[in-house]
Coordinates of C-alpha atoms in Angstrom, one line a residue:
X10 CA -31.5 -76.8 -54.4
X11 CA -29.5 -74.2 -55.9
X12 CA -26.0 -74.8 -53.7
X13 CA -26.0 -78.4 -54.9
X14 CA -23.8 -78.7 -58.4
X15 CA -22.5 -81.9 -60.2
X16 CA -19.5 -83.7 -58.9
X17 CA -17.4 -87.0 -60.5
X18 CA -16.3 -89.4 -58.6
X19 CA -13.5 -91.5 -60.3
X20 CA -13.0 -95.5 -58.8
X21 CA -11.7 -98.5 -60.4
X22 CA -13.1 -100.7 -63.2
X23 CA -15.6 -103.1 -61.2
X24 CA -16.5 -101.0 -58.1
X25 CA -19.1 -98.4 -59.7
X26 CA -22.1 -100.1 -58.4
X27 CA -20.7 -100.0 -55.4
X28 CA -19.3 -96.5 -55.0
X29 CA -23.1 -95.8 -56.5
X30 CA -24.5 -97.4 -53.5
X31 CA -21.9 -95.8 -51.1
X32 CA -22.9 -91.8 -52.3
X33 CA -26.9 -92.9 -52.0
X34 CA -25.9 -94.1 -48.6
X35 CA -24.4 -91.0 -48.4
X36 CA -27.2 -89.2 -49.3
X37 CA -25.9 -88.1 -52.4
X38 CA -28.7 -86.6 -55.1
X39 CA -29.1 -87.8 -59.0
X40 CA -26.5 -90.4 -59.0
X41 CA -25.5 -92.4 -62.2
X42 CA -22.8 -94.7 -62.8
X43 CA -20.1 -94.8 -65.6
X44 CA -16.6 -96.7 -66.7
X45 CA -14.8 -96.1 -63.7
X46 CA -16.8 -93.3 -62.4
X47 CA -20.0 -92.3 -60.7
X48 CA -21.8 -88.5 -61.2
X49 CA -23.8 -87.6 -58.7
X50 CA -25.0 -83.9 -57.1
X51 CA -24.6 -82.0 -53.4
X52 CA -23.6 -79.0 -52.3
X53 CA -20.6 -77.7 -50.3
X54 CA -20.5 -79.8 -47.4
X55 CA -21.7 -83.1 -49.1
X56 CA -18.2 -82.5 -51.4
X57 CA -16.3 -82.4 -48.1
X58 CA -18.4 -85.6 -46.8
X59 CA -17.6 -87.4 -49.8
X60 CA -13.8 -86.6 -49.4
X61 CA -13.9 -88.2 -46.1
X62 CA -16.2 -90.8 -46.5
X63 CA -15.9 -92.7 -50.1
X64 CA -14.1 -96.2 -49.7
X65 CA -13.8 -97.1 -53.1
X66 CA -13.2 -93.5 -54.5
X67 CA -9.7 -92.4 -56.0
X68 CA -11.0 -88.5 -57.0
X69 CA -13.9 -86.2 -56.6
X70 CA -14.3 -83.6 -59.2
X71 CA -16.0 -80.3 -59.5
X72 CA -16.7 -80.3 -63.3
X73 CA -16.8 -76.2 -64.1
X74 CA -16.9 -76.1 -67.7
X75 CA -17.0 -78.2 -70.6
X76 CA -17.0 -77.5 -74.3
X77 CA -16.4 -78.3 -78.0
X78 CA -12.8 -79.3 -79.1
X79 CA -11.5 -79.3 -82.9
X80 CA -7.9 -78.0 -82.6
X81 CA -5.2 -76.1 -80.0
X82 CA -6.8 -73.1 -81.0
X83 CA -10.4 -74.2 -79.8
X84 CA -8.6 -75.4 -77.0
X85 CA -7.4 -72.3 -76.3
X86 CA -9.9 -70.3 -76.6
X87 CA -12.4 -72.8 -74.3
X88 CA -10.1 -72.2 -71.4
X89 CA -9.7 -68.4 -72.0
X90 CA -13.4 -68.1 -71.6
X91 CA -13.6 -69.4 -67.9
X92 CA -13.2 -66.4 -65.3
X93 CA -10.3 -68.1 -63.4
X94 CA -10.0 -65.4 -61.1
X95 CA -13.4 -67.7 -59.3
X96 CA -11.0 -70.2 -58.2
X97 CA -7.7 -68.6 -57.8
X98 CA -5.3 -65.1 -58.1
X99 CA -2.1 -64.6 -59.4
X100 CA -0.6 -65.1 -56.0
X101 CA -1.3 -68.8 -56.6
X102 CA 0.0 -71.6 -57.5
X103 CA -1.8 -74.5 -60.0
X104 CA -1.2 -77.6 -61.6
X105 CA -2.8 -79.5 -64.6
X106 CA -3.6 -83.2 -65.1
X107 CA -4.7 -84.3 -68.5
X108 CA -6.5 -86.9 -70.0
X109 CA -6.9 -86.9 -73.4
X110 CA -9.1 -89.9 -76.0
X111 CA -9.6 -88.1 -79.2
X112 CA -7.5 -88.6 -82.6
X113 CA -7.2 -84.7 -82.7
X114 CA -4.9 -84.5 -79.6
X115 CA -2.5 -87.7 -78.8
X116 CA -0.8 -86.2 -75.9
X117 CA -2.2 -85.2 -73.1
X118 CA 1.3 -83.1 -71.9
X119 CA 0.3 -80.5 -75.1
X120 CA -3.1 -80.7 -73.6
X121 CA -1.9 -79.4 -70.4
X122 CA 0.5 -77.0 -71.4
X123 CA -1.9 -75.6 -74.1
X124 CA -4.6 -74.8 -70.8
X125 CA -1.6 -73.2 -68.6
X126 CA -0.8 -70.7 -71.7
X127 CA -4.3 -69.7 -71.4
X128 CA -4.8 -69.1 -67.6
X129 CA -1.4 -67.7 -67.4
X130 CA -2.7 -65.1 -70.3
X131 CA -5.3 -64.4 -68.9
X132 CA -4.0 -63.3 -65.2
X133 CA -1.2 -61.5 -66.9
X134 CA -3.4 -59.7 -69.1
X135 CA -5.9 -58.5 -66.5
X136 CA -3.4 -58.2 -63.7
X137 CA -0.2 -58.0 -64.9
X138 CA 1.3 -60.8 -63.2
X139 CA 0.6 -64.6 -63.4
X140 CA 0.3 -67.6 -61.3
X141 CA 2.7 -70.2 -60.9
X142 CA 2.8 -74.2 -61.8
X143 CA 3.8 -76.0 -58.3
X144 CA 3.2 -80.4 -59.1
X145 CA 3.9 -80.7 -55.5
X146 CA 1.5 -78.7 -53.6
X147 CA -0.5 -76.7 -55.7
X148 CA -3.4 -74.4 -54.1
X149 CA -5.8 -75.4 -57.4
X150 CA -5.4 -78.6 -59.5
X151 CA -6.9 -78.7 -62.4
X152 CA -8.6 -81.8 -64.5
X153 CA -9.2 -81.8 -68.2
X154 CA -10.4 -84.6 -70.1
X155 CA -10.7 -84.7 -73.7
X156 CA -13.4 -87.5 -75.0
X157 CA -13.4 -86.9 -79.2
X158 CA -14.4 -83.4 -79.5
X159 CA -15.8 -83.1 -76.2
X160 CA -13.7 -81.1 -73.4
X161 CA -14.1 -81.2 -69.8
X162 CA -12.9 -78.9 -67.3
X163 CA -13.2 -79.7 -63.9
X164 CA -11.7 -79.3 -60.4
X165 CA -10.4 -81.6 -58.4
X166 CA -11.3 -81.4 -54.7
X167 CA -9.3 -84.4 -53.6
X168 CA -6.2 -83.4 -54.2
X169 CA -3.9 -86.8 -53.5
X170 CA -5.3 -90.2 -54.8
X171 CA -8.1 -90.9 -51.8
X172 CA -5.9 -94.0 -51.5
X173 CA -3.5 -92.3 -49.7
X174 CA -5.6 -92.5 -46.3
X175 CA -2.8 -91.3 -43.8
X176 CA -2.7 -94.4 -41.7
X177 CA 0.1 -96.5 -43.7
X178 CA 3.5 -95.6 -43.7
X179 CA 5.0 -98.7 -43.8
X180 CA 4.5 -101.1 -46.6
X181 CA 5.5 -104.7 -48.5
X182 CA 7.6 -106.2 -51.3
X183 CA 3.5 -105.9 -52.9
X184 CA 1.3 -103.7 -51.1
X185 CA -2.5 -103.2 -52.5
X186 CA -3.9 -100.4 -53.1
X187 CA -6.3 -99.0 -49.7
X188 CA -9.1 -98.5 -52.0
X189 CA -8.1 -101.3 -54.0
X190 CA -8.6 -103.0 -50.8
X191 CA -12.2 -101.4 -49.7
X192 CA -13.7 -102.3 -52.8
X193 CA -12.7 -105.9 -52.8
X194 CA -14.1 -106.3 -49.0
X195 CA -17.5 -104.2 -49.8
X196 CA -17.7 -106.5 -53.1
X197 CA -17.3 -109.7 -50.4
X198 CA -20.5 -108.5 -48.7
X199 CA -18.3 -107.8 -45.7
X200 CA -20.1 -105.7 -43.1
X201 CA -18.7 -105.9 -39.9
X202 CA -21.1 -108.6 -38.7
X203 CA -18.8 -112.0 -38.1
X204 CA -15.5 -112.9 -37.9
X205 CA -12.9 -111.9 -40.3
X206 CA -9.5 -113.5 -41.2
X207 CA -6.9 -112.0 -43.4
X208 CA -4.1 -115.4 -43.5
X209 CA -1.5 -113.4 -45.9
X210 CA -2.3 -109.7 -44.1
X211 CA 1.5 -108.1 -46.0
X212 CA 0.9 -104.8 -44.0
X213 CA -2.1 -104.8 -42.9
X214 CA -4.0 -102.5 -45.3
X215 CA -7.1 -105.3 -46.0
X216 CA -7.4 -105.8 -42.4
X217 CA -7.5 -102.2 -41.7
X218 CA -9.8 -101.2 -44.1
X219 CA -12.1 -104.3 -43.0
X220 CA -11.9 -102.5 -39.4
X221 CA -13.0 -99.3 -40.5
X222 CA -16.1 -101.0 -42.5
X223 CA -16.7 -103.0 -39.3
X224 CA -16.7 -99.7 -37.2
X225 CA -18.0 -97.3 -39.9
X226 CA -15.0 -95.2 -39.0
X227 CA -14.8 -92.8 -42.1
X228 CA -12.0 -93.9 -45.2
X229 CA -10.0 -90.6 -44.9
X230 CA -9.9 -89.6 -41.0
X231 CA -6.5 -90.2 -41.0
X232 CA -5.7 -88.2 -44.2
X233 CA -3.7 -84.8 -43.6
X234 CA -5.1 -82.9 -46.6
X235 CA -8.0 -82.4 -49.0
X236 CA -7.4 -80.0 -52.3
X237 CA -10.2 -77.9 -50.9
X238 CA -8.9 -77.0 -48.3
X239 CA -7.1 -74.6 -50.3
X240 CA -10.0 -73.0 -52.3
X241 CA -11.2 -69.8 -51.6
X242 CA -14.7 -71.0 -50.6
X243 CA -13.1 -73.1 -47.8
X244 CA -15.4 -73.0 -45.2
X245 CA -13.4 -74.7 -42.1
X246 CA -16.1 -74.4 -39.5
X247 CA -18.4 -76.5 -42.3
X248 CA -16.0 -79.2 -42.7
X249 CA -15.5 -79.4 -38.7
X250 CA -19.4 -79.8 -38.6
X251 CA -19.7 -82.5 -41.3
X252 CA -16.8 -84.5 -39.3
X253 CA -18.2 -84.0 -36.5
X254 CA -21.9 -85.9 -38.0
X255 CA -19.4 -88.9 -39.5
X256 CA -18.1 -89.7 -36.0
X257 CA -21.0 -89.8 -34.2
X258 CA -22.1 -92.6 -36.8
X259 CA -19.2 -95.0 -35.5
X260 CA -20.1 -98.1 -34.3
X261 CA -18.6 -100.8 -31.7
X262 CA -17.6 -103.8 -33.5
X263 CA -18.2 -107.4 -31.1
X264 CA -16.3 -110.1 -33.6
X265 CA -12.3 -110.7 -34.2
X266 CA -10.5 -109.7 -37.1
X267 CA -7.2 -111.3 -37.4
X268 CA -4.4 -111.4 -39.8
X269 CA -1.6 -113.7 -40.3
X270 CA 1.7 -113.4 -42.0
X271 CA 4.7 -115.9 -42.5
X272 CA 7.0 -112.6 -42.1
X273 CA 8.0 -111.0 -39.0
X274 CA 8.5 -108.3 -40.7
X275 CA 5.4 -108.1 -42.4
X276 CA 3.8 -108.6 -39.0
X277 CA 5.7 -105.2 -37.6
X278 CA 4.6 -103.4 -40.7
X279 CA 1.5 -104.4 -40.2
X280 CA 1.0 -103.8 -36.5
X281 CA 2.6 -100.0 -37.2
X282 CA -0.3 -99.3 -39.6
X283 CA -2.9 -100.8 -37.6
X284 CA -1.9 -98.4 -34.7
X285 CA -1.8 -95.8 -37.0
X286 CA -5.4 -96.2 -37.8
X287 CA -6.5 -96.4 -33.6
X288 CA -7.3 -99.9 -34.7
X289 CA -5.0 -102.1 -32.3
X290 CA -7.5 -102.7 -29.7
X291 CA -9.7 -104.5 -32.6
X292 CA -7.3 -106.1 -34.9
X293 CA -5.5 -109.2 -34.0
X294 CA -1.8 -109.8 -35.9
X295 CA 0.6 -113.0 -35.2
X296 CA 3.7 -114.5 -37.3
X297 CA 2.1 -118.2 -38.9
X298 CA 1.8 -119.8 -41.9
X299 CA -1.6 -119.6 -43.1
X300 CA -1.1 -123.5 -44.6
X301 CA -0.3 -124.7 -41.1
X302 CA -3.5 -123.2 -39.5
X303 CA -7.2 -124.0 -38.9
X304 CA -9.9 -122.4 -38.3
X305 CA -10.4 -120.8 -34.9
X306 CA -13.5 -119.4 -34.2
X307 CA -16.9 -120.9 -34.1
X308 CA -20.2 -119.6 -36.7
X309 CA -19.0 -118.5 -39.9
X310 CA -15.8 -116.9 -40.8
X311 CA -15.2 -113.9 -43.6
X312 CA -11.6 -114.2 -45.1
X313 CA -10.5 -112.4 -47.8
X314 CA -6.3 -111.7 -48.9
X315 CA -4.2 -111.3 -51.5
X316 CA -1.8 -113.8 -52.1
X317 CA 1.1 -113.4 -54.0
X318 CA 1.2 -114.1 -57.7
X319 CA 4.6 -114.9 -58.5
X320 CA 5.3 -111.0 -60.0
X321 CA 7.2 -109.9 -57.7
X322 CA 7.7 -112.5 -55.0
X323 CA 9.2 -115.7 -55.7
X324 CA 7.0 -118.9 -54.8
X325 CA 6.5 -121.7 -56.7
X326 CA 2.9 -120.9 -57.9
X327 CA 1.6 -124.4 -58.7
X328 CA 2.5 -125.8 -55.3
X329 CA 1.2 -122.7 -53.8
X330 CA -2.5 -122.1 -55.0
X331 CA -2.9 -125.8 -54.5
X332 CA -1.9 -125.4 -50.5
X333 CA -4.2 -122.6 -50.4
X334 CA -6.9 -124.6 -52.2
X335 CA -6.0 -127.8 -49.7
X336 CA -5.7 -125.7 -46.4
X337 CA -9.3 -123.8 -47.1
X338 CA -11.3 -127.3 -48.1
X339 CA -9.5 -129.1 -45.3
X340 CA -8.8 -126.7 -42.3
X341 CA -11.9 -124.2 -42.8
X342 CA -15.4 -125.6 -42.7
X343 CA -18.0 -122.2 -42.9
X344 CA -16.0 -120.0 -44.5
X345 CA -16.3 -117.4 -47.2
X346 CA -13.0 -117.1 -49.1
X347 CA -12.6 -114.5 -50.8
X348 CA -8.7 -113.3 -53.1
X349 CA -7.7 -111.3 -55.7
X350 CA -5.0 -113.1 -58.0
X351 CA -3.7 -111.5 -61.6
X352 CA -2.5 -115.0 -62.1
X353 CA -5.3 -116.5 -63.9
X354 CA -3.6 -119.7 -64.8
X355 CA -2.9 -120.3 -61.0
X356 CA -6.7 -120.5 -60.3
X357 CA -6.5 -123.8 -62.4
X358 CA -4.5 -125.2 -59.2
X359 CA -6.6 -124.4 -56.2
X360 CA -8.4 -127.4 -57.0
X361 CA -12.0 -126.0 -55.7
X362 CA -14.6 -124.6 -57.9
X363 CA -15.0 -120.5 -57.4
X364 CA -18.9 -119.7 -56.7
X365 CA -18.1 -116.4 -57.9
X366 CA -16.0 -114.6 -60.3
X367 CA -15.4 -110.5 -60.5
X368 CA -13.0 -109.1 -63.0
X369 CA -10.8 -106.4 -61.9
X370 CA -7.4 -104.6 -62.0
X371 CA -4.9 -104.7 -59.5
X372 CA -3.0 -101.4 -61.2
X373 CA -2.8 -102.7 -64.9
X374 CA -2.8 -106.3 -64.4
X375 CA -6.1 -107.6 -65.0
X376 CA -6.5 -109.9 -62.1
X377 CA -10.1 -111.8 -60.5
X378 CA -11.6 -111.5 -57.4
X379 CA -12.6 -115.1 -56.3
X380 CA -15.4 -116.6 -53.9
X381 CA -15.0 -120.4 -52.6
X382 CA -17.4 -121.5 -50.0
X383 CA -16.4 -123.8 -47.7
X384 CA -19.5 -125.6 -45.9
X385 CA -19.4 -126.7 -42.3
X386 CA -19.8 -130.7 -43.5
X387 CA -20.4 -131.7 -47.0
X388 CA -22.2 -129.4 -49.1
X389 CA -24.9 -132.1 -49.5
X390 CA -25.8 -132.5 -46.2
X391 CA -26.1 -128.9 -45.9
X392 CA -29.0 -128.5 -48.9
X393 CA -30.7 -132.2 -47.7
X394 CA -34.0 -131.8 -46.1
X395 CA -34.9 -134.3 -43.1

């Protein structure tokens, strides 16, 4: 189709098969995964689709033009020959964001400043006046990346970080990251179809984003703006349509999801977001120490959390990845546990062997997303054939 173009997705190291699987779900065309980022091709509407419905992406970009790099002047030169008046007039404002991985440009604020000279030249030479920079709100934000002598020039239709879903505005001494969040329950196989538990829920934000996957309620709903909603080509009736088609794919959700947090304040917190979201009437939250609990529901049980790892909150960590390890083998027979931890040397004290291993980042700290599976009886009696 001619209206469908190439478009970016950017995600987290570890989560590109997924957000892969997420756009062909999608029904997004020609899609092939990268480091940290998934290409793929739509048209219009599908860009405003993926906005609203990616869990595990951070940015969507509109690559428009992409070209040779060997000095500033190159530089300048590639950015002078895209007709900027396409995407925005001198009324405007814009702003740039850089990333640069080449030895013949180290910093990535000369990068930027070299592509405003040229836009702003080019307005004021055909127009007389220019545009302005605005980092708070632009009306066009612009990516270029720099890989060795390789410049791309894209636009980002996102805006924000798609982590910024609109539905938290209350958070913890450690909050994780929403799509931080999504990825790590997608990775668990969680799908909606069982009992989930969240025994260390902080604000809420895994148990949140475990109810929307349970009740395929789109990431962004909540989310106040999109970049594009500021183009020129913003077609609102379009992006009412394509809402429209994501609602009427929500699902009722017949299990429990419930979190648990030692902190009655992390418990407001939590409660706030989750009624934020129009999750309340699915998401269960109560004040208890996930080491003095048991499991409460019959058939399996789907937990995943993130525990703290002694950065920034002070526990004792020995003592307290063994009481996690302890509390799981003892208290919760058919279970799939599932945490993150950036503590590495902790795992050594859970005293239970992980099934399963994923590397990831939780912001820069390299951290591991960890399976145990706790079987109803011994694991023996389980595989033994009668």
């Amino acid at each position: 189709m001619e209206n469908n173009f190439k478009m970016i997705a950017k995600t987290f190291f570890g989560f590109e098969e997924i957000l892969a699987k997420e756009l062909q779900q999608l029904g997004a065309q020609d899609v092939k995964t990268g480091t940290r980022m998934v290409s793929f091709r739509g048209d219009k509407g599908f860009m405003y689709k993926a906005n609203l419905s990616l869990r595990t992406a951070l940015k969507i970009l509109k690559p428009i033009h992409s070209f040779r790099v060997f000095n500033e002047d190159s530089l300048y030169k590639g950015i002078l020959a895209i007709d900027w008046s396409q995407y925005m007039n001198e009324n405007r404002t814009f702003v740039i964001d850089s990333t640069v991985h080449s030895e013949k440009f180290n910093h990535s604020e000369f990068v930027s400043q070299k592509t405003k000279d040229a836009i702003v030249d080019q307005f004021r030479k055909n127009t007389g006046a220019r545009p302005s920079i605005d980092k708070a709100h632009p009306d066009l934000r612009i990516n270029v990346h720099i890989d060795r002598d390789q410049c791309s020039v894209s636009l980002d239709t996102s805006g924000a970080s798609l982590h910024h879903r609109g539905y938290r505005t209350a958070t913890n001494i450690a909050p994780i990251n929403e799509v931080l969040a999504a990825g790590m329950l997608l990775l668990s196989g969680w799908d909606g179809q069982g009992d989930f538990l969240d025994p260390m829920c902080g604000s809420g934000t895994i148990l949140i984003e475990a109810g929307m996957i349970a009740c395929n309620v789109p990431a962004n709903l909540n989310r106040k703006e999109f970049a594009f909603e500021k183009w020129n080509d913003w077609d609102a009736e379009l992006f009412d349509m394509i809402m429209e088609s994501q609602l009427k794919k929500v699902r009722e959700f017949h299990y429990t999801i419930t979190g648990y947090d030692k902190a009655p304040s992390a418990v407001i917190k939590a409660k706030d977001n989750i009624a934020n979201a129009n999750l309340s009437e699915y998401i269960n939250v109560s004040e208890r120490n996930f080491f003095d609990t048991q499991k409460e529901t019959q058939g399996p049980l789907h937990m995943v959390f993130n525990p703290p790892y002694g950065e920034r909150l002070d526990i004792q960590l020995e003592r307290f990845y063994r009481e996690i390890g302890d509390t799981l083998k003892q208290n919760y027979p058919g279970t799939s546990a599932w945490f993150i931890t950036g503590n590495l040397e902790a795992l050594k004290f859970v005293g239970l062997k992980p099934s399963r291993k994923i590397k990831l980042f939780n912001g820069s700290l390299e951290a591991r997303l960890v399976k145990y599976e706790m079987y109803e009886g011994s694991k023996r009696t389980k595989f033994q054939v009668n």
